[in-house]
Structures are given as structure tokens and as C-alpha cells.
PDB file of C-alpha atoms in Angstrom:
ATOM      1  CA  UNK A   1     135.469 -56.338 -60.605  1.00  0.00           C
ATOM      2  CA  UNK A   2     132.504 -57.436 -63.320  1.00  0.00           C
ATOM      3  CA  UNK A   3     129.521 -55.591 -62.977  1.00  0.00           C
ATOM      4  CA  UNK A   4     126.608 -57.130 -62.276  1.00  0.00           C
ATOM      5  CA  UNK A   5     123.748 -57.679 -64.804  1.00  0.00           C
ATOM      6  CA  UNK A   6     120.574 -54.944 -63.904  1.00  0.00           C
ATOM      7  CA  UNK A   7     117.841 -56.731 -62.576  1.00  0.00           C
ATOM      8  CA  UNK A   8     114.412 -55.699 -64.631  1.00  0.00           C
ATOM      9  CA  UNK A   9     111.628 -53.733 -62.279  1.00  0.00           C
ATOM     10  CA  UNK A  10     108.688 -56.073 -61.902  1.00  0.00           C
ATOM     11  CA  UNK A  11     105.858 -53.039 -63.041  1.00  0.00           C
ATOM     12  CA  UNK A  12     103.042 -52.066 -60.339  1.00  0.00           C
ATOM     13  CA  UNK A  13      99.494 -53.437 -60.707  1.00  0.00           C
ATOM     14  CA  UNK A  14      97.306 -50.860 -60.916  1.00  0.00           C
ATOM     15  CA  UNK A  15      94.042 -51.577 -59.094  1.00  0.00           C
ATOM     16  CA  UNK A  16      91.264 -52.058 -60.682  1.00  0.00           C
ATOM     17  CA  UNK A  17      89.011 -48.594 -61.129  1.00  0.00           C
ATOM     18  CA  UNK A  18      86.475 -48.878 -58.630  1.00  0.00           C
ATOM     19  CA  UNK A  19      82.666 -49.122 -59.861  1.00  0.00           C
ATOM     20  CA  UNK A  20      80.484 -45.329 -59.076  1.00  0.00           C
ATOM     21  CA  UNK A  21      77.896 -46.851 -56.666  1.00  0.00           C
ATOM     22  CA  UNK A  22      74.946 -44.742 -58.027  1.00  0.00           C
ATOM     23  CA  UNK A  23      73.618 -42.127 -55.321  1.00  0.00           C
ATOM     24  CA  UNK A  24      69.907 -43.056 -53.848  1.00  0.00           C
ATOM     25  CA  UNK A  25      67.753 -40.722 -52.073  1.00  0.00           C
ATOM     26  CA  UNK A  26      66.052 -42.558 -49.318  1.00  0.00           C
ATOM     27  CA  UNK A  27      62.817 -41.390 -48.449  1.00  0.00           C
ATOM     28  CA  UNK A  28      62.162 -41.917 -44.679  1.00  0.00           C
ATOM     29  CA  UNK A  29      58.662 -40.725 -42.692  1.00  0.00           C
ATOM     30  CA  UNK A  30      60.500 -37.424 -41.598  1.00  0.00           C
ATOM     31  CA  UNK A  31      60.783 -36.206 -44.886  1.00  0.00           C
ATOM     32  CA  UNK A  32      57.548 -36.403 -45.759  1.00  0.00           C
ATOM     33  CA  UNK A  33      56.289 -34.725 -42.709  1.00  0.00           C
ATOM     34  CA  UNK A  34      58.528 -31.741 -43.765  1.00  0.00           C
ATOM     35  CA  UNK A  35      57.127 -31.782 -46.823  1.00  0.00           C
ATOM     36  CA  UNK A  36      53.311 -31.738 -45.626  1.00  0.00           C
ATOM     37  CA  UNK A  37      54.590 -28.875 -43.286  1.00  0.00           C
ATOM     38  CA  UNK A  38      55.766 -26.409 -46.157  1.00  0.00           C
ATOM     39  CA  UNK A  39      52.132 -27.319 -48.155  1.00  0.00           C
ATOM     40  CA  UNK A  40      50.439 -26.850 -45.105  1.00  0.00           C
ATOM     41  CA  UNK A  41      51.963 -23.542 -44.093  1.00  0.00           C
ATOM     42  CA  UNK A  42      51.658 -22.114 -47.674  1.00  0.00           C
ATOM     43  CA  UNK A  43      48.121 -23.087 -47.669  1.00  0.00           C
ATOM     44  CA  UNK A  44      47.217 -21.077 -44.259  1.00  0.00           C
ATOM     45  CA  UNK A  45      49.951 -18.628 -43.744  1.00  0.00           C
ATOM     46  CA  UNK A  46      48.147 -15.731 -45.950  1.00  0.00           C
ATOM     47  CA  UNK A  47      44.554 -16.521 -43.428  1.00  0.00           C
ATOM     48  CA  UNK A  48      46.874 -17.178 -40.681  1.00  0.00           C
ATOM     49  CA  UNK A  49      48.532 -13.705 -40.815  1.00  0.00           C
ATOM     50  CA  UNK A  50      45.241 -11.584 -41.354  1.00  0.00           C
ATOM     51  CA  UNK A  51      43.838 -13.773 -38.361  1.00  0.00           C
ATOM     52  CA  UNK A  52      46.733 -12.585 -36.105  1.00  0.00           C
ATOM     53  CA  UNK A  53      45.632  -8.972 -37.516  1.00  0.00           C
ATOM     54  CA  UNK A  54      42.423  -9.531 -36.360  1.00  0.00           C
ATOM     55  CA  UNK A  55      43.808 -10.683 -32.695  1.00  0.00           C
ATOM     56  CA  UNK A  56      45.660  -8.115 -32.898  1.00  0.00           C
ATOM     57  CA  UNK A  57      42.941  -5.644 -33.288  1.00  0.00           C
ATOM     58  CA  UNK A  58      44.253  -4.260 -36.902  1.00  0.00           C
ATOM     59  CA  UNK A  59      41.834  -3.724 -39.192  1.00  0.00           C
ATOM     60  CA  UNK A  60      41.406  -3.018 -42.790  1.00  0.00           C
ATOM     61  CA  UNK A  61      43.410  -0.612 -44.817  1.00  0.00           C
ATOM     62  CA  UNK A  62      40.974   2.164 -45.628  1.00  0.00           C
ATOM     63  CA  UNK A  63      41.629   3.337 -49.631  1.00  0.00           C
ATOM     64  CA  UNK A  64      43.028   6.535 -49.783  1.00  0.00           C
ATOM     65  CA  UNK A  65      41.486   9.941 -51.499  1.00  0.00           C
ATOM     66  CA  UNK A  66      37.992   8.814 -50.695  1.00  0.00           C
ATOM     67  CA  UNK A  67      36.025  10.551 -47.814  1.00  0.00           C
ATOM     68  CA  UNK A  68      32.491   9.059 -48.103  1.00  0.00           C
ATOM     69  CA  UNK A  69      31.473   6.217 -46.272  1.00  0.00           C
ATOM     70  CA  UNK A  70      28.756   3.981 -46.642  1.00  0.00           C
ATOM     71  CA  UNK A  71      27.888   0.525 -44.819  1.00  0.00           C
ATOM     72  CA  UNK A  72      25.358  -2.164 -45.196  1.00  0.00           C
ATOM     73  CA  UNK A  73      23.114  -3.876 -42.190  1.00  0.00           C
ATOM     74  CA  UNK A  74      20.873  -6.708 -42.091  1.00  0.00           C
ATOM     75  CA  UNK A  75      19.397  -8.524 -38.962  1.00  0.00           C
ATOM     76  CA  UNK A  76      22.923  -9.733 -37.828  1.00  0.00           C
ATOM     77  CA  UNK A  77      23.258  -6.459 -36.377  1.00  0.00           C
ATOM     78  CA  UNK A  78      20.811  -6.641 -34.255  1.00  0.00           C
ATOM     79  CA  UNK A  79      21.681  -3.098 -32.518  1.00  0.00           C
ATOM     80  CA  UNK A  80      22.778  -0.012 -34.069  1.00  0.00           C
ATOM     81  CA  UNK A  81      23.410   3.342 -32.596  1.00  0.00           C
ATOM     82  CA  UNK A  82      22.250   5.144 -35.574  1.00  0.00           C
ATOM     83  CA  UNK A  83      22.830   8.938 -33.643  1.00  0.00           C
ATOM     84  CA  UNK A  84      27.063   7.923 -33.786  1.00  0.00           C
ATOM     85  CA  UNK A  85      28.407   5.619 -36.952  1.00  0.00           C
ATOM     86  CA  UNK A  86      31.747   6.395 -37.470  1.00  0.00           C
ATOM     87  CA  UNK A  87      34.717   4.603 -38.941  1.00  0.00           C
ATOM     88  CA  UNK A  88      38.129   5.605 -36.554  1.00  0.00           C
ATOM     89  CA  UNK A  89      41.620   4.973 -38.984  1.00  0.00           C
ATOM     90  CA  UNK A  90      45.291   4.826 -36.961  1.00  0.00           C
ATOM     91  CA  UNK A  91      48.000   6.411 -37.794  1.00  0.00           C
ATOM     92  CA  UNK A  92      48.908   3.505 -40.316  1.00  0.00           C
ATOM     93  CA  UNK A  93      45.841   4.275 -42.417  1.00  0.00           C
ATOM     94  CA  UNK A  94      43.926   0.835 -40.617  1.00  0.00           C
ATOM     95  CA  UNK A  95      40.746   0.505 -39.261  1.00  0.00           C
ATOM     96  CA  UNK A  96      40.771   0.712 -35.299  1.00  0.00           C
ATOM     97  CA  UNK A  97      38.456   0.159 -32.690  1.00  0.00           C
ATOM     98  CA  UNK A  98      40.986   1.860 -29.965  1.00  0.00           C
ATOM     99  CA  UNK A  99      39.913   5.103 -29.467  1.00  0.00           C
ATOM    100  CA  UNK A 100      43.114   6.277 -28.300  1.00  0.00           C
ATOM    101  CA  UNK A 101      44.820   4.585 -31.105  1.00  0.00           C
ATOM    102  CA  UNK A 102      42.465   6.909 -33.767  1.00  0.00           C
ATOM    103  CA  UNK A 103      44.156   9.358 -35.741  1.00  0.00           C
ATOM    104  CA  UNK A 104      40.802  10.421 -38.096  1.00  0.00           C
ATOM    105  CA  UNK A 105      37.636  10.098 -37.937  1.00  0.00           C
ATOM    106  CA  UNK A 106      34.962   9.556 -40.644  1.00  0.00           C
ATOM    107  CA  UNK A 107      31.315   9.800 -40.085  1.00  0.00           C
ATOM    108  CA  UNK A 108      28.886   7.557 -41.945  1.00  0.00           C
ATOM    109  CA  UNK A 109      26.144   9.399 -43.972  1.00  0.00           C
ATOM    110  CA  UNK A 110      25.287   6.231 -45.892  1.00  0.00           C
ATOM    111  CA  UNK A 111      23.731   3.069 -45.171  1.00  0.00           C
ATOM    112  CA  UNK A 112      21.628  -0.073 -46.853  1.00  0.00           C
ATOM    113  CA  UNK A 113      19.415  -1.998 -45.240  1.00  0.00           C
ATOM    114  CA  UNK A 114      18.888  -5.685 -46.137  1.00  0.00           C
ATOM    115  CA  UNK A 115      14.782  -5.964 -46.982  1.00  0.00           C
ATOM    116  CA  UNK A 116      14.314  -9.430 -48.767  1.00  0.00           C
ATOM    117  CA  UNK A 117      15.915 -12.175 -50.285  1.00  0.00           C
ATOM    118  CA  UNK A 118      13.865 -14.549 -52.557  1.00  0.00           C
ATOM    119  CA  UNK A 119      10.032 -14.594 -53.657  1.00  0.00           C
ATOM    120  CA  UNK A 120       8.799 -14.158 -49.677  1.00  0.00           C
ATOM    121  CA  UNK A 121      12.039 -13.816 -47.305  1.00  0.00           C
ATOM    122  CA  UNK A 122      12.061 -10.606 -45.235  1.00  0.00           C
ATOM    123  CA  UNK A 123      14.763  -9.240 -43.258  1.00  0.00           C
ATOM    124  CA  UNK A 124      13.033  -9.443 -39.767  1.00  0.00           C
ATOM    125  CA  UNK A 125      14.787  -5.759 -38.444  1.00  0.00           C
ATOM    126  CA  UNK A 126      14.476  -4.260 -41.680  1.00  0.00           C
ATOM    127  CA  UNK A 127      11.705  -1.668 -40.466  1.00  0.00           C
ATOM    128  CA  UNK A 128      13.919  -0.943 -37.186  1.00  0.00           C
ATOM    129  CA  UNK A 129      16.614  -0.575 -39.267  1.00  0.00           C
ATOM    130  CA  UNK A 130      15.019   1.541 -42.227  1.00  0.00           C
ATOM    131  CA  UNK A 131      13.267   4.035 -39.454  1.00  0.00           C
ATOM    132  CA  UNK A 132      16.467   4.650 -37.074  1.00  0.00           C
ATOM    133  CA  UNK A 133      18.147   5.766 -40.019  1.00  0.00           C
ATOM    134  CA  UNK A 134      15.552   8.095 -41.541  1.00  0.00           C
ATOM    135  CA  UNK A 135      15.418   9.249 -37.700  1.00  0.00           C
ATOM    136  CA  UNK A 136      19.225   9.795 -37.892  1.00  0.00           C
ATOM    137  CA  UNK A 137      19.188  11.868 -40.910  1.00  0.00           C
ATOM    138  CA  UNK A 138      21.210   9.704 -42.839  1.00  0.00           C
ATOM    139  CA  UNK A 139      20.478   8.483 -46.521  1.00  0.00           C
ATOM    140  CA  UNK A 140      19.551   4.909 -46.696  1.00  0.00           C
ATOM    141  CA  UNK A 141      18.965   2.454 -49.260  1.00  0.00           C
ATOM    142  CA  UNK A 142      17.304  -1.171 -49.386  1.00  0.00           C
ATOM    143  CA  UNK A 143      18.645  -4.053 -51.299  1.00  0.00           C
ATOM    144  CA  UNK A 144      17.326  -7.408 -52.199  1.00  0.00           C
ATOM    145  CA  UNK A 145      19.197 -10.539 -52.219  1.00  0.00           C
ATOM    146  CA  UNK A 146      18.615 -12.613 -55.460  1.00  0.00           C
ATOM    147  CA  UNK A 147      17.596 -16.243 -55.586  1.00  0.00           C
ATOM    148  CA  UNK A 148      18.496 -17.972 -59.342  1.00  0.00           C
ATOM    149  CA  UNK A 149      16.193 -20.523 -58.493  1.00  0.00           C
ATOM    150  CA  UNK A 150      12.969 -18.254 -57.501  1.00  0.00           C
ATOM    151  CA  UNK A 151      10.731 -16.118 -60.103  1.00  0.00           C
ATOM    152  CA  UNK A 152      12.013 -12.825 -60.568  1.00  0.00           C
ATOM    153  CA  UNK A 153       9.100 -11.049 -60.832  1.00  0.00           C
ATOM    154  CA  UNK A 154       7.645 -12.099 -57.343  1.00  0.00           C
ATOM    155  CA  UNK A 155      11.203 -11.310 -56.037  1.00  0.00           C
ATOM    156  CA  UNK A 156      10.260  -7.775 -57.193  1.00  0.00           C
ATOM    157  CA  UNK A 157       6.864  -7.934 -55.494  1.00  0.00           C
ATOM    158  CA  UNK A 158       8.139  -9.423 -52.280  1.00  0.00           C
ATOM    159  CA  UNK A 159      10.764  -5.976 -52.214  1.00  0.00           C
ATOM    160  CA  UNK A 160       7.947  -3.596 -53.398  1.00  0.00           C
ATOM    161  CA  UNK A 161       5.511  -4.871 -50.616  1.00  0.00           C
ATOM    162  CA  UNK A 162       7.930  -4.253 -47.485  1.00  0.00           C
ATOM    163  CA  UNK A 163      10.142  -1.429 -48.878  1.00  0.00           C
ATOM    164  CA  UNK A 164       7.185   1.072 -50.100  1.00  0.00           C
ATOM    165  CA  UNK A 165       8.063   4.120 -51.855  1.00  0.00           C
ATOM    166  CA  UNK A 166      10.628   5.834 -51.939  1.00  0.00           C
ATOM    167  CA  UNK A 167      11.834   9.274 -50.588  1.00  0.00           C
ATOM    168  CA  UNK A 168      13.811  11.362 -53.179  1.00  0.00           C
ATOM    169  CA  UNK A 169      16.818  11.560 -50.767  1.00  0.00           C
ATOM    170  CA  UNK A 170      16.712   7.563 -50.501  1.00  0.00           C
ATOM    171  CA  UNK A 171      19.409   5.605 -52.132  1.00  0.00           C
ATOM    172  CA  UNK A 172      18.661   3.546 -55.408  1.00  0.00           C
ATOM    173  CA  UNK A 173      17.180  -0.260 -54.672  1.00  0.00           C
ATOM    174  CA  UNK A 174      20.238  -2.666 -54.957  1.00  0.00           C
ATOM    175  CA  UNK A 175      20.074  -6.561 -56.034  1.00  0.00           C
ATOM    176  CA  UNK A 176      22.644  -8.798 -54.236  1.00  0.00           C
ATOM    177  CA  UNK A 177      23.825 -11.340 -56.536  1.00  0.00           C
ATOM    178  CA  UNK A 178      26.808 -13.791 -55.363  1.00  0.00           C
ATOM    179  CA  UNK A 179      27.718 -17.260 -55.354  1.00  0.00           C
ATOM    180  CA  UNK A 180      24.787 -18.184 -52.437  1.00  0.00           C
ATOM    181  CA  UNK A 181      22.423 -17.228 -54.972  1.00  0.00           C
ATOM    182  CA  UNK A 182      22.723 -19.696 -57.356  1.00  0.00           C
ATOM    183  CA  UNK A 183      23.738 -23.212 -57.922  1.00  0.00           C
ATOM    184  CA  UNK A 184      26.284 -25.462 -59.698  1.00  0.00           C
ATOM    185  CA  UNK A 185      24.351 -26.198 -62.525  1.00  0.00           C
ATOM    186  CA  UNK A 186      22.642 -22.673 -62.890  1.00  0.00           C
ATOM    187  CA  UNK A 187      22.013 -21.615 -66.656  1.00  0.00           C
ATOM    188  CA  UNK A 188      24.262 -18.505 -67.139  1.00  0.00           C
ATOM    189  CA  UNK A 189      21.842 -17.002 -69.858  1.00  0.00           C
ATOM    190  CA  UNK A 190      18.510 -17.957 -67.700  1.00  0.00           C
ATOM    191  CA  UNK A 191      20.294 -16.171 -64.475  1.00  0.00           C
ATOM    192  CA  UNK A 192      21.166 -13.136 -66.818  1.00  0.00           C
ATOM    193  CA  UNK A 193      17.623 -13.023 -68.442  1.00  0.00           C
ATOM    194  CA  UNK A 194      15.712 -13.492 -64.752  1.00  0.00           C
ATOM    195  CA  UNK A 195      17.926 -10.869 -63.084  1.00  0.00           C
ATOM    196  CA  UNK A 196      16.938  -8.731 -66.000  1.00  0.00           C
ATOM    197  CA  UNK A 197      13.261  -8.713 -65.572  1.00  0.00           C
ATOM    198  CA  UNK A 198      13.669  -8.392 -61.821  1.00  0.00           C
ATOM    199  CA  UNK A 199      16.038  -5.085 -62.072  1.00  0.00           C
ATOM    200  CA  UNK A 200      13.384  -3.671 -64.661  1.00  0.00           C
ATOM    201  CA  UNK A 201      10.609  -4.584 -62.826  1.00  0.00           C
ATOM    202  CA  UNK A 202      11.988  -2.309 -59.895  1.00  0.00           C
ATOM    203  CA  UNK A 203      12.820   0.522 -62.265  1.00  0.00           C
ATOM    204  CA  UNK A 204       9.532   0.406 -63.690  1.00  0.00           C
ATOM    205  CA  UNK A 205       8.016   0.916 -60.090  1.00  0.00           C
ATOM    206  CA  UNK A 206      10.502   3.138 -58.566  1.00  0.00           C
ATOM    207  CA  UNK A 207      11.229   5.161 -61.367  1.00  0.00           C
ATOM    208  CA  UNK A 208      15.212   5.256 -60.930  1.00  0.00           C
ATOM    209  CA  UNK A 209      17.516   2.355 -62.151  1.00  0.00           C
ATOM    210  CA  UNK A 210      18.231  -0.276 -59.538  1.00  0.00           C
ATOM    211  CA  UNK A 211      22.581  -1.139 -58.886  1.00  0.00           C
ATOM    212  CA  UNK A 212      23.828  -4.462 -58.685  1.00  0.00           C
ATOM    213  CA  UNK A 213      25.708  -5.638 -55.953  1.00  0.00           C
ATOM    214  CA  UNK A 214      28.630  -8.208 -56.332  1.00  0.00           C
ATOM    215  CA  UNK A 215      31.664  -9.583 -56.221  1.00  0.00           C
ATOM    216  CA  UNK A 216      34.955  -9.597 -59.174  1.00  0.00           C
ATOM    217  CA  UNK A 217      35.009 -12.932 -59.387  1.00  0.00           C
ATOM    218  CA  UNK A 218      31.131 -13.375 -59.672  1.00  0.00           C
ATOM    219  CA  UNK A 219      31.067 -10.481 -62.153  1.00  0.00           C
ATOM    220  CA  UNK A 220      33.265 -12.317 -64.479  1.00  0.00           C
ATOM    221  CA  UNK A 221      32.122 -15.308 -64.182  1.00  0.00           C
ATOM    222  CA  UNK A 222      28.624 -15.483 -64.329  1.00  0.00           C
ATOM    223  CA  UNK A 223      27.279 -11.912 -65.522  1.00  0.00           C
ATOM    224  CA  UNK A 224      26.904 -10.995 -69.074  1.00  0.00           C
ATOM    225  CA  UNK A 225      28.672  -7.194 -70.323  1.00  0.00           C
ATOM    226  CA  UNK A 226      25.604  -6.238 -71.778  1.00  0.00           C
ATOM    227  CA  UNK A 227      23.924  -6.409 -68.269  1.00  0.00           C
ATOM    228  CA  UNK A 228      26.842  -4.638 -66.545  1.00  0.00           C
ATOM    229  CA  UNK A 229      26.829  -2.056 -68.584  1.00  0.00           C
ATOM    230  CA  UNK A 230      23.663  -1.192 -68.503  1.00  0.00           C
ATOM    231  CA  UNK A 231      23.500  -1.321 -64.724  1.00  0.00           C
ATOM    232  CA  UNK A 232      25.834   0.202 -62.228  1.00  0.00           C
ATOM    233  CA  UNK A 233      27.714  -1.475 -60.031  1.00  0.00           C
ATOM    234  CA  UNK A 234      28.717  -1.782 -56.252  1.00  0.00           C
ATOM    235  CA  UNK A 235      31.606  -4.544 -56.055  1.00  0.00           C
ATOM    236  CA  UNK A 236      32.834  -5.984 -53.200  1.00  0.00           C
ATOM    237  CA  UNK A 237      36.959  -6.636 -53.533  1.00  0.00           C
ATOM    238  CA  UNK A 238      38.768  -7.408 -50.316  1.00  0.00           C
ATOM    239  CA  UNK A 239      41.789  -5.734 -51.232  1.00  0.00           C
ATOM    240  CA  UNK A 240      44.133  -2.604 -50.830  1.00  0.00           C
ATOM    241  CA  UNK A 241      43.438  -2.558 -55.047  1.00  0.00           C
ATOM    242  CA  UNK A 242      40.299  -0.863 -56.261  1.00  0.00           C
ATOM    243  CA  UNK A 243      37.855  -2.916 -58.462  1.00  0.00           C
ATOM    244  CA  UNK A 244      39.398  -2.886 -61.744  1.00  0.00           C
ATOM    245  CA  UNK A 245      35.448  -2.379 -63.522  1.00  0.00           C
ATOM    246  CA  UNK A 246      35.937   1.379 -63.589  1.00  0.00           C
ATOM    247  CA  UNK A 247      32.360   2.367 -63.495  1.00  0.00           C
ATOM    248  CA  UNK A 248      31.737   0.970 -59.782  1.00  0.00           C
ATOM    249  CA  UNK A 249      29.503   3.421 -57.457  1.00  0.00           C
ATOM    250  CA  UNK A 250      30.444   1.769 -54.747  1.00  0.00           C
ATOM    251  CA  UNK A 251      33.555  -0.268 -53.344  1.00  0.00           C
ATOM    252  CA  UNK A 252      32.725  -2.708 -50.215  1.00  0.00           C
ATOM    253  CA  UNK A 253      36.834  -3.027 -49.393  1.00  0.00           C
ATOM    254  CA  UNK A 254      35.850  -4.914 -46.248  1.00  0.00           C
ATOM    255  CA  UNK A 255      33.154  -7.519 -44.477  1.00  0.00           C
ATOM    256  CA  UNK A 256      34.840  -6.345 -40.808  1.00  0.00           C
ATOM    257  CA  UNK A 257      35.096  -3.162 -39.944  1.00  0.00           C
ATOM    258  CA  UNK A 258      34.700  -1.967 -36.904  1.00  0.00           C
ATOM    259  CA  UNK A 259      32.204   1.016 -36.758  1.00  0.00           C
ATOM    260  CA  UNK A 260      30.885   2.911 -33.536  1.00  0.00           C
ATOM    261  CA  UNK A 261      27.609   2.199 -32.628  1.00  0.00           C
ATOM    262  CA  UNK A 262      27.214  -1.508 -33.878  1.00  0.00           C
ATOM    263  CA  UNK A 263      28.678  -4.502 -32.037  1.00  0.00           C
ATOM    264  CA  UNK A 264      29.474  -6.761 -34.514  1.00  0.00           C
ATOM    265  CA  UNK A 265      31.930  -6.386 -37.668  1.00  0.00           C
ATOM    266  CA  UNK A 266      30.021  -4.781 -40.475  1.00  0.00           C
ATOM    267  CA  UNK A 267      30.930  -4.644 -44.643  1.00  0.00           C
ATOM    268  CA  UNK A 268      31.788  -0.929 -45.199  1.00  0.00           C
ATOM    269  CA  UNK A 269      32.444   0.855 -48.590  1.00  0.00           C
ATOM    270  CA  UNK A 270      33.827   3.705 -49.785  1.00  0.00           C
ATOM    271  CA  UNK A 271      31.689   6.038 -52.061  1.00  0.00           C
ATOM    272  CA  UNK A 272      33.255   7.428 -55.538  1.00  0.00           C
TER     273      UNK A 272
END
């Protein structure tokens, strides 16, 4: 039999490649309320927690290897057991309130006494204060809050004519200088020079060099190193880290401790 001729193979279309749609992110409403949600919580979530510690009743960490005490009252605490300050720490090294939750207890020895602020402000319990505790035998101090705006040397007269003289086992005079004492358009060098003339106008009277109270960031910011060095220094840092100026006196480490004997939260420091 013939063979048959082969019959050619019709080739396959291939189909055509398919165009990449290109990907789109659609933004909807619930993506942008996540996002608020993550800004919002890292916003408030370091506040938030040391609020719950406060609900909570834990206090603040109290620095280790220093045993003196010394806190600061002004009219705010309107009632102070002067016979029985002490600060009580938990096992955890906080500051407690819970007697039965006190592991050590530190008595207070030290204490400063707002007097004035400005060129005619004066502390309306500052005499209560300043007499309970001379009557409690402890060592007290009396510091002046500074006003950028006011004349130095009357700020100096308004703290000479309420404080008085001074004992010899009475703490140095303090100026308070912070952020409520000046304003936004403050001269630096003016608030430098003025806070000068008020610190020697004290250590002229009183015959022992005045401190200066403040914060880090107010330190750095506004305060000259000529004027810091010359002066020393009680600084108030909010932290489980020591003020990194080395020559403080005095470190305020919190604005609410509980102490026995006053109500309300008080600033405590620790002495060097």
C-alpha cells in the first residue's frame, strides 16, 4: 500500500504576555485611624505608664549610696508635721506611702522654705514654716524665686526683709531660677547679669555664698558657665540618672514624694 503524505502540525499560538497591572495601595479611613493610634500611644504611653505608677501607689526610685535627705515646702503644704518627716522606700528601692509595704526608713534633717518670689511676693506660711522647723531641730534654709522681669536688687531686699539673719546652723539662701521666671524673649546676657547682682547682693548681706536652684535643661540653656561655676548648684533631674554637672550640692530626683507628716506630694532631694 502507498504511504500517505505527513500532514504538517499547524504551530500553537502563544497568548499574548499579559500586561503587570501595577500594585496600588488604597488608603481607606481605617488606616488612618491606625495610624493616629500608634502617634497617639507613643506620644502618652511614657506619662501614661508613670500615671498608672502613681495609681498604683509606686513612687520614685530613691538614688542609691546617698543617706541624706532634704525637701523643700512652700504654702502648698499648708500642714506639716515637722516632729515626724520621713521618706519610707519598699523593698524595690521606691518611694511608698504603705507602711507595711516599707522596708527603710530615712528621716529628714533638711528642709527649705519658700520666702519670696519677685520684688514684693511673700510666701504667706513662710514664718509657720521657718519656726516649726527651728522648733523641730532640723536645719532649714530659705530660697527666693527669681523674676527676669523684676529688679534684682529689690528682689534681694524683699528676701532680706522677711528672712532676717541667719543662724550659723541655717542652710545657705537659694535663688530659684526656671522657665516660670522668665519669658520668650528674655535677654540671656541681661538674665545672667541681673541674677548676678541679686546672688551678690545676698552674699554681701549674709556673708556666705547663695546656691542656685534649677533645672538641666534650664542650666544649659539659659545660664552662662562663668555663673555656674562660680555658684553651686542644686538641680532638679527627674530621673534614676544623677545630674551630669558634677559639682551639684543637691539633687531634687522628684516633685512627688510621699513624706510622713505632709499631705500633699512634696519635691525631695538627696544630699551629696
Amino acid at each position: 500500500m502507498a504511504k500517505q503524505a505527513a500532514k504538517p502540525v499547524a504551530k500553537k499560538k502563544r497568548p499574548a504576555a499579559r500586561k503587570k497591572k501595577k500594585k496600588t495601595i488604597e488608603i481607606t479611613w481605617k488606616h488612618v485611624v491606625v495610624v493616629l493610634a500608634v502617634l497617639f500611644l507613643v506620644a502618652v504611653l511614657p506619662s501614661s505608664i508613670k500615671l498608672l505608677g502613681r495609681i498604683a501607689g509606686g513612687g520614685a526610685y530613691v538614688p542609691e549610696g546617698y543617706s541624706g535627705f532634704c525637701l523643700d515646702v512652700s504654702h502648698y503644704q499648708e500642714k506639716v508635721d515637722w516632729a515626724d518627716l520621713r521618706v519610707l522606700v519598699d523593698e524595690s528601692g521606691r518611694i511608698t506611702k504603705d507602711v507595711d509595704k516599707a522596708e527603710r526608713s530615712f528621716l529628714i534633717n533638711r528642709v527649705y522654705i519658700k520666702a519670696t518670689e519677685g520684688e514684693s511676693t511673700k510666701d504667706k506660711l513662710f514664718q509657720s514654716h521657718w519656726d516649726g522647723a527651728a522648733s523641730a531641730g532640723l536645719r532649714r534654709g530659705a530660697y527666693h524665686f527669681f523674676i527676669a522681669s523684676k529688679d534684682p536688687s529689690k528682689q534681694a531686699d524683699n528676701y532680706i526683709a522677711l528672712v532676717g539673719p541667719l543662724h550659723p546652723s541655717d542652710l545657705p539662701p537659694v535663688v530659684d531660677v526656671e522657665a516660670q521666671s522668665v519669658r520668650r524673649n528674655t535677654d540671656k546676657a541681661k538674665l545672667n547679669k541681673d541674677l548676678r547682682t541679686l546672688l551678690e547682693a545676698l552674699e554681701k548681706n549674709y556673708g556666705r555664698r547663695p546656691w542656685i536652684y534649677t533645672n538641666e535643661s534650664f542650666l544649659k540653656d539659659y545660664l552662662d558657665e562663668e555663673l555656674v561655676d562660680d555658684y553651686p548648684l542644686w538641680i532638679a533631674r527627674y530621673s534614676r540618672l544623677k545630674p551630669t554637672n558634677k559639682d551639684w550640692k543637691l539633687w531634687q530626683f522628684t516633685d512627688r514624694a510621699h513624706v510622713s507628716g505632709i499631705a500633699q506630694p512634696v519635691d525631695l532631694s538627696v544630699i551629696k
